[in-house]
Backbone as JSON, one array per atom type, in Angstrom:
{
  "sequence": "XXXXXXXXXXXXXXXXXXXXXXXXXXXXXXXXXXXXXXXXXXXXXXXXXXXXXXXXXXXXXXXXXXXXXXXXXXXXXXXXXXXXXXXXXXXXXXXXXXXXXXXXXXXXXXXXXXXXXXXXXXXXXXXXXXXXXXXXXXXXXXXXXXXXXXXXXXXXXXXXXXXXXXXXXXXXXXXXXXXXXXXXXX",
  "N": [[0.82, -1.2, 0.0], [2.05, 1.22, 0.61], [3.37, 2.09, -1.65], [1.53, 3.02, -3.32], [0.92, 5.78, -3.59], [3.18, 6.77, -4.88], [2.9, 5.3, -7.22], [0.48, 6.29, -8.32], [1.22, 8.98, -8.72], [3.31, 8.62, -10.56], [1.93, 7.5, -12.75], [0.15, 9.61, -13.36], [2.02, 11.64, -14.04], [3.35, 10.43, -16.24], [1.23, 10.2, -18.07], [0.7, 12.9, -18.5], [3.09, 13.64, -19.74], [2.9, 12.09, -22.07], [0.68, 13.3, -23.31], [1.74, 15.86, -23.71], [4.14, 15.52, -25.21], [3.69, 13.49, -27.04], [3.77, 10.02, -28.18], [6.54, 8.16, -26.97], [9.44, 6.69, -28.51], [9.56, 3.13, -28.89], [12.1, 2.15, -28.21], [13.15, 3.95, -26.48], [14.74, 5.24, -23.5], [13.28, 5.25, -20.42], [12.98, 7.48, -17.68], [12.66, 8.01, -14.24], [12.65, 10.02, -11.35], [13.46, 9.3, -8.02], [13.39, 8.96, -4.42], [14.92, 7.36, -1.69], [12.86, 6.23, 0.77], [11.78, 6.14, 4.27], [10.02, 3.94, 4.42], [11.09, 2.23, 2.6], [13.31, 1.08, 3.62], [15.31, -1.5, 5.11], [16.08, -3.62, 7.98], [18.83, -3.36, 8.07], [19.38, -0.83, 7.36], [19.47, 0.05, 4.73], [18.11, 0.22, 1.33], [15.53, -2.1, 1.02], [15.84, -5.31, -0.42], [13.6, -6.43, -1.69], [12.06, -4.22, -2.28], [13.08, -3.02, -4.54], [11.95, -4.27, -6.83], [9.28, -3.39, -6.68], [9.63, -0.62, -7.01], [10.86, -0.57, -9.49], [8.69, -1.39, -10.97], [7.32, 1.02, -11.18], [8.88, 2.36, -13.04], [8.33, 0.75, -15.22], [5.54, 1.18, -15.58], [5.65, 3.92, -16.24], [7.14, 3.81, -18.66], [5.52, 2.15, -20.31], [3.19, 3.71, -20.48], [4.14, 6.16, -21.58], [5.12, 5.33, -24.09], [2.81, 4.71, -25.35], [1.83, 2.17, -25.26], [0.32, 1.34, -23.06], [-2.28, 2.52, -23.38], [-3.09, 1.21, -25.72], [-3.12, -1.46, -24.85], [-5.23, -1.38, -22.97], [-7.37, -0.6, -24.63], [-7.56, -2.8, -26.34], [-8.15, -4.89, -24.67], [-6.09, -6.25, -23.47], [-3.37, -7.27, -21.34], [-0.4, -6.92, -19.34], [1.92, -9.21, -17.9], [4.4, -10.15, -15.54], [6.68, -12.62, -16.22], [9.13, -13.64, -15.41], [11.94, -12.52, -13.45], [15.08, -11.04, -12.67], [17.36, -9.75, -10.42], [20.3, -7.84, -9.9], [22.54, -6.71, -7.5], [24.67, -3.98, -6.81], [25.57, -1.72, -5.36], [24.43, -0.27, -2.27], [21.41, 1.52, -1.74], [20.86, 4.3, 0.27], [19.02, 5.66, 3.1], [16.97, 8.41, 2.27], [18.39, 8.91, -0.03], [18.74, 10.18, -3.3], [17.78, 8.83, -6.45], [17.67, 7.5, -9.79], [15.32, 5.72, -11.64], [15.89, 3.89, -14.4], [14.49, 2.68, -17.36], [14.04, 0.34, -19.97], [12.85, -1.13, -22.98], [14.17, -4.1, -24.09], [14.19, -6.25, -26.0], [12.55, -8.96, -27.77], [11.19, -12.31, -27.79], [9.51, -15.12, -29.25], [7.31, -15.26, -27.48], [7.59, -13.49, -25.33], [8.42, -10.2, -24.0], [11.34, -8.33, -23.21], [12.68, -6.43, -20.63], [14.85, -3.94, -19.21], [15.74, -2.68, -16.12], [17.16, -0.14, -14.15], [18.69, 1.08, -11.16], [20.0, 4.13, -10.64], [22.57, 6.3, -9.61], [23.82, 9.43, -9.92], [24.73, 8.81, -12.53], [25.84, 6.31, -12.13], [25.42, 2.81, -11.96], [23.55, 1.18, -9.54], [21.88, -0.99, -9.06], [20.45, -3.59, -11.06], [17.87, -4.9, -13.07], [16.53, -7.56, -14.92], [13.69, -8.22, -16.8], [11.23, -10.47, -17.84], [8.4, -10.34, -19.66], [4.97, -10.91, -20.55], [2.42, -10.25, -22.95], [-0.93, -10.59, -22.58], [-4.24, -11.75, -23.47], [-7.41, -10.77, -22.2], [-9.37, -12.52, -22.8], [-8.0, -14.82, -23.03], [-4.91, -16.4, -23.88], [-1.79, -15.56, -25.58], [-0.7, -12.4, -26.77], [0.34, -11.95, -30.0], [3.45, -10.56, -31.11], [3.52, -9.27, -33.56], [0.88, -8.46, -33.83], [0.69, -6.74, -31.65], [2.56, -4.66, -32.34], [1.34, -3.79, -34.69], [-1.08, -2.81, -33.67], [-0.06, -0.69, -32.27], [0.67, 0.89, -34.33], [3.26, 1.0, -35.22], [6.51, 0.1, -36.41], [8.32, -2.94, -35.68], [11.02, -2.24, -34.06], [12.8, -3.15, -32.24], [15.95, -4.36, -31.05], [17.7, -7.48, -31.85], [17.41, -10.28, -29.59], [19.74, -10.58, -27.0], [22.2, -13.17, -26.66], [22.84, -13.96, -23.98], [20.56, -13.22, -22.6], [18.62, -14.87, -23.67], [19.63, -17.34, -22.78], [19.38, -16.96, -20.02], [16.56, -16.73, -19.81], [15.72, -19.3, -20.61], [17.03, -20.86, -18.7], [15.84, -20.02, -16.32], [13.19, -20.65, -16.5], [10.03, -22.01, -15.53], [7.93, -24.98, -15.54], [5.27, -25.1, -17.99], [1.97, -23.74, -17.4], [0.16, -25.65, -17.98], [1.36, -27.98, -17.46], [2.53, -30.39, -15.03], [3.93, -29.33, -11.92], [5.39, -30.25, -9.52], [6.35, -29.69, -6.11], [9.26, -30.67, -5.14], [12.09, -31.49, -3.24], [15.45, -32.06, -3.64]],
  "CA": [[0.0, 0.0, 0.0], [2.82, 2.45, 0.72], [3.89, 2.51, -2.96], [0.38, 3.45, -4.12], [1.01, 7.21, -3.91], [4.21, 6.9, -5.93], [2.33, 4.73, -8.45], [-0.49, 7.25, -8.86], [1.99, 10.14, -9.19], [4.03, 8.19, -11.76], [0.95, 7.36, -13.83], [-0.3, 10.97, -13.7], [3.12, 12.33, -14.73], [3.58, 9.79, -17.54], [0.12, 10.58, -18.96], [0.92, 14.3, -18.86], [4.2, 13.66, -20.71], [2.38, 11.54, -23.32], [-0.15, 14.36, -23.93], [2.57, 17.0, -24.06], [5.19, 15.22, -26.18], [3.33, 12.41, -27.93], [4.35, 8.74, -27.77], [8.0, 7.97, -27.05], [9.85, 5.54, -29.31], [9.66, 1.92, -28.06], [13.48, 1.88, -27.77], [13.58, 5.04, -25.6], [15.01, 4.95, -22.1], [12.43, 6.02, -19.52], [13.66, 7.84, -16.44], [11.88, 8.66, -13.19], [13.47, 10.36, -10.18], [12.89, 8.87, -6.75], [14.22, 9.1, -3.22], [14.73, 6.24, -0.77], [12.05, 6.68, 1.9], [11.85, 5.24, 5.42], [9.26, 2.71, 4.16], [11.88, 1.4, 1.68], [14.52, 0.66, 4.32], [15.21, -2.73, 5.91], [16.73, -3.54, 9.31], [20.24, -3.03, 7.91], [19.48, 0.6, 7.1], [19.51, 0.4, 3.31], [16.91, -0.17, 0.59], [15.19, -3.52, 1.09], [15.99, -5.92, -1.74], [12.29, -6.63, -2.29], [11.48, -2.94, -2.68], [13.54, -2.67, -5.89], [10.97, -4.74, -7.82], [8.13, -2.48, -6.63], [9.99, 0.68, -7.58], [11.08, -0.78, -10.93], [7.34, -1.39, -11.55], [7.01, 2.4, -11.51], [9.55, 2.63, -14.3], [7.61, 0.01, -16.26], [4.32, 1.95, -15.82], [6.03, 5.14, -16.96], [7.55, 3.48, -20.03], [4.35, 1.65, -21.06], [2.28, 4.83, -20.74], [4.75, 7.16, -22.48], [5.25, 4.78, -25.44], [1.48, 4.49, -25.89], [1.47, 0.76, -25.13], [-0.7, 1.24, -22.02], [-3.6, 2.81, -23.95], [-3.41, 0.14, -26.67], [-3.48, -2.64, -24.05], [-6.58, -1.18, -22.4], [-8.36, -0.58, -25.72], [-7.66, -4.13, -26.94], [-8.47, -5.91, -23.67], [-4.85, -6.98, -23.23], [-2.66, -6.86, -20.13], [0.98, -7.43, -19.25], [2.29, -9.89, -16.67], [5.81, -10.51, -15.43], [6.87, -14.07, -16.2], [10.31, -13.87, -14.57], [12.8, -11.36, -13.26], [16.3, -11.3, -11.93], [17.99, -8.48, -10.05], [21.68, -7.89, -9.43], [22.83, -5.54, -6.67], [26.06, -3.57, -6.85], [25.75, -0.82, -4.22], [23.21, -0.06, -1.5], [20.79, 2.84, -1.67], [20.7, 4.67, 1.67], [17.87, 6.48, 3.45], [16.85, 9.74, 1.68], [19.24, 9.06, -1.21], [18.07, 10.36, -4.59], [18.24, 7.94, -7.51], [16.84, 7.48, -10.98], [14.98, 4.41, -12.22], [15.96, 3.89, -15.86], [13.79, 1.51, -17.88], [14.11, 0.25, -21.43], [12.52, -2.39, -23.65], [15.4, -4.63, -24.68], [13.94, -7.06, -27.18], [11.5, -9.94, -27.55], [11.25, -13.58, -28.49], [8.19, -15.42, -29.8], [6.26, -15.15, -26.48], [7.82, -12.51, -24.27], [9.25, -9.03, -24.19], [12.35, -8.23, -22.17], [12.98, -5.07, -20.21], [15.94, -3.74, -18.27], [15.54, -1.57, -15.18], [18.37, 0.17, -13.37], [18.71, 2.14, -10.15], [21.21, 4.87, -11.01], [22.9, 7.48, -8.82], [24.83, 10.26, -10.58], [25.25, 8.1, -13.68], [26.42, 5.03, -11.72], [24.44, 1.76, -11.73], [23.56, 0.57, -8.21], [21.19, -2.28, -9.18], [19.92, -3.8, -12.41], [16.91, -5.99, -13.12], [16.03, -8.02, -16.22], [12.31, -8.66, -16.65], [10.58, -11.12, -18.98], [6.96, -10.11, -19.51], [4.11, -11.35, -21.65], [1.16, -9.55, -23.16], [-2.0, -11.6, -22.64], [-5.61, -11.31, -23.74], [-8.34, -11.08, -21.12], [-10.14, -13.67, -23.27], [-7.1, -15.97, -23.0], [-3.88, -16.51, -24.9], [-0.72, -14.58, -25.69], [-0.81, -11.46, -27.88], [1.53, -12.01, -30.86], [4.13, -9.27, -31.2], [3.11, -8.61, -34.81], [-0.4, -7.82, -33.54], [0.97, -5.63, -30.74], [3.16, -3.55, -33.08], [0.32, -3.29, -35.62], [-2.01, -2.01, -32.87], [0.66, 0.54, -31.91], [0.96, 1.6, -35.58], [4.71, 1.2, -35.24], [7.26, -1.1, -36.8], [9.1, -3.61, -34.63], [12.39, -1.75, -34.2], [13.62, -3.63, -31.13], [17.09, -5.15, -31.52], [17.61, -8.92, -31.55], [17.64, -10.68, -28.21], [21.12, -10.96, -26.7], [22.29, -14.59, -26.29], [22.82, -14.18, -22.53], [19.18, -13.08, -22.14], [17.97, -16.12, -24.07], [20.1, -18.38, -21.85], [18.75, -16.67, -18.72], [15.13, -17.05, -19.91], [15.59, -20.76, -20.65], [17.5, -21.4, -17.42], [14.98, -19.64, -15.19], [11.8, -20.98, -16.8], [9.32, -23.09, -14.85], [7.06, -25.68, -16.49], [4.04, -24.45, -18.44], [0.84, -23.88, -16.47], [-0.57, -26.85, -18.39], [2.17, -29.13, -17.05], [2.69, -30.57, -13.59], [5.09, -28.68, -11.34], [5.4, -30.63, -8.1], [7.41, -29.15, -5.27], [10.09, -31.72, -4.55], [13.43, -31.03, -2.92], [16.41, -33.18, -3.75]],
  "C": [[0.86, 1.26, 0.0], [3.49, 2.87, -0.59], [2.75, 3.08, -3.82], [0.48, 4.92, -4.49], [2.06, 7.46, -4.98], [3.67, 6.39, -7.27], [1.38, 5.73, -9.1], [0.22, 8.49, -9.42], [2.73, 9.8, -10.49], [3.09, 8.09, -12.95], [0.48, 8.74, -14.29], [0.78, 11.7, -14.5], [3.35, 11.74, -16.12], [2.48, 10.16, -18.54], [0.25, 12.03, -19.4], [2.03, 14.41, -19.91], [3.75, 13.11, -22.07], [1.54, 12.59, -24.05], [0.72, 15.5, -24.46], [3.52, 16.7, -25.22], [4.83, 14.17, -27.21], [4.05, 11.13, -27.5], [5.87, 8.71, -27.96], [8.27, 6.74, -27.92], [9.96, 4.31, -28.4], [11.07, 1.61, -27.56], [14.0, 2.97, -26.83], [13.87, 4.53, -24.2], [14.12, 5.86, -21.26], [13.18, 6.29, -18.23], [12.68, 8.5, -15.48], [12.79, 8.86, -11.98], [12.73, 9.95, -8.92], [13.86, 9.17, -5.62], [13.92, 7.91, -2.33], [14.04, 6.77, 0.49], [12.18, 5.71, 3.08], [11.09, 3.93, 5.21], [9.99, 1.77, 3.2], [13.03, 0.7, 2.39], [14.28, -0.63, 5.1], [15.96, -2.55, 7.23], [18.21, -3.2, 9.23], [20.46, -1.57, 7.52], [19.63, 0.99, 5.64], [18.24, -0.1, 2.62], [16.73, -1.68, 0.66], [15.26, -4.13, -0.31], [14.65, -6.15, -2.44], [11.65, -5.35, -2.8], [11.9, -2.55, -4.11], [12.51, -3.07, -6.94], [9.75, -3.82, -7.85], [8.45, -1.14, -7.26], [10.32, 0.56, -9.06], [9.74, -0.91, -11.66], [6.95, 0.03, -11.97], [7.65, 2.79, -12.84], [8.85, 1.94, -15.46], [6.29, 0.72, -16.6], [4.63, 3.18, -16.66], [6.34, 4.84, -18.42], [6.35, 3.01, -20.86], [3.38, 2.78, -21.4], [2.89, 5.76, -21.76], [4.98, 6.64, -23.9], [3.9, 4.56, -26.11], [1.0, 3.06, -25.76], [0.31, 0.59, -24.15], [-2.1, 1.45, -22.59], [-4.04, 1.73, -24.93], [-3.83, -1.12, -25.91], [-4.9, -2.52, -23.52], [-7.65, -1.24, -23.49], [-8.6, -1.97, -26.3], [-8.1, -5.21, -25.95], [-7.27, -6.82, -23.41], [-4.26, -6.5, -21.9], [-1.29, -7.51, -20.12], [1.18, -8.11, -17.9], [3.79, -10.18, -16.7], [5.91, -12.02, -15.33], [8.09, -14.46, -15.36], [11.12, -12.59, -14.49], [14.0, -11.77, -12.44], [16.98, -9.96, -11.67], [19.4, -8.74, -9.54], [21.97, -6.58, -8.7], [24.32, -5.25, -6.7], [26.43, -2.69, -5.66], [24.41, -0.64, -3.53], [22.72, 1.38, -1.63], [20.47, 3.12, -0.2], [19.46, 5.54, 1.85], [18.03, 7.9, 2.91], [17.7, 9.94, 0.43], [18.38, 9.21, -2.47], [18.66, 9.37, -5.59], [17.25, 8.01, -8.66], [16.58, 6.03, -11.35], [15.0, 4.6, -13.73], [15.35, 2.59, -16.35], [13.86, 1.53, -19.4], [13.63, -1.12, -21.9], [13.78, -2.87, -24.35], [15.13, -5.3, -26.01], [12.74, -7.96, -26.91], [11.85, -11.25, -28.24], [9.83, -13.88, -28.97], [7.04, -15.24, -28.8], [6.38, -13.96, -25.55], [8.57, -11.29, -24.77], [10.19, -8.94, -23.0], [12.66, -6.77, -21.9], [14.16, -5.07, -19.27], [15.58, -2.53, -17.42], [16.85, -1.38, -14.42], [18.06, 1.22, -12.32], [20.04, 2.83, -10.34], [21.36, 6.09, -10.11], [24.06, 8.19, -9.5], [25.52, 9.5, -11.72], [25.82, 6.72, -13.39], [25.31, 4.02, -11.39], [24.63, 1.16, -10.34], [22.92, -0.81, -8.24], [20.6, -2.35, -10.58], [19.01, -5.02, -12.4], [16.53, -6.28, -14.57], [14.65, -8.6, -15.96], [11.85, -9.3, -17.96], [9.09, -11.0, -18.74], [6.22, -10.61, -20.74], [2.89, -10.44, -21.72], [0.1, -10.61, -23.41], [-3.34, -10.94, -22.95], [-6.48, -11.65, -22.53], [-9.2, -12.28, -21.5], [-9.3, -14.95, -23.29], [-6.11, -15.96, -24.15], [-2.91, -15.34, -24.91], [-0.98, -13.69, -26.9], [0.46, -11.56, -28.73], [2.14, -10.62, -31.03], [3.76, -8.53, -32.48], [1.8, -7.85, -34.58], [-0.22, -6.61, -32.63], [1.52, -4.44, -31.51], [2.19, -2.97, -34.11], [-0.67, -2.39, -34.87], [-1.38, -0.69, -32.44], [0.91, 1.43, -33.12], [2.44, 1.96, -35.66], [5.38, -0.06, -35.73], [7.99, -1.69, -35.59], [10.56, -3.21, -34.83], [13.29, -2.21, -33.06], [14.77, -4.47, -31.66], [16.9, -6.63, -31.22], [17.94, -9.19, -30.08], [19.09, -11.12, -28.01], [21.18, -12.42, -26.25], [22.24, -14.84, -24.78], [21.4, -14.07, -21.97], [18.39, -14.34, -22.49], [18.35, -17.24, -23.1], [19.47, -18.19, -20.48], [17.28, -17.09, -18.74], [14.91, -18.56, -19.89], [15.95, -21.35, -19.28], [16.59, -21.1, -16.24], [13.52, -20.04, -15.38], [11.28, -22.13, -15.93], [8.45, -23.81, -15.88], [5.83, -24.84, -16.85], [2.94, -24.65, -17.41], [-0.02, -25.09, -16.81], [0.16, -28.13, -17.99], [2.21, -29.22, -15.53], [3.96, -29.86, -13.13], [5.15, -28.99, -9.84], [6.58, -30.02, -7.36], [8.13, -30.31, -4.58], [11.48, -31.16, -4.35], [14.37, -32.23, -2.97], [17.56, -32.99, -2.82]]
}
């Protein structure tokens, strides 16, 4: 609940930027400025590792709205879900520290799109997260990327998927929801 105000402010600001400047290019880097608040801090006095994902969500909202993807998703009855994510920490964010969340669409494969989020202080990366997301229909099924880009009235200009991202996606994948996935420990 304590991220709701930041979420609402981010959405409001992104919509204002979309109205003022028009849709951003899908390959643009989105940037939002934040500050580490007392509700973000863990018992060790720095940003809680779980909070990064919530704050990177803000960057994803900003990017989806400013590129026009958000409005297309709503109009088509589509929605985005995170299928997997992995975060790497380099330095700790301290209480009241200002930082920027940078977000960018990296690429896609046949089912998913890949995004990169970074927590940056004065140009230096403190943490980085790779996200694999899917666009789904409320009626069921995955939205093909050709259909997504056609609905956006934009060509698919995303670069090819980097081999390390493909390896990460394969290595971190769980079985399909149509397959069994028993919890067994070896």
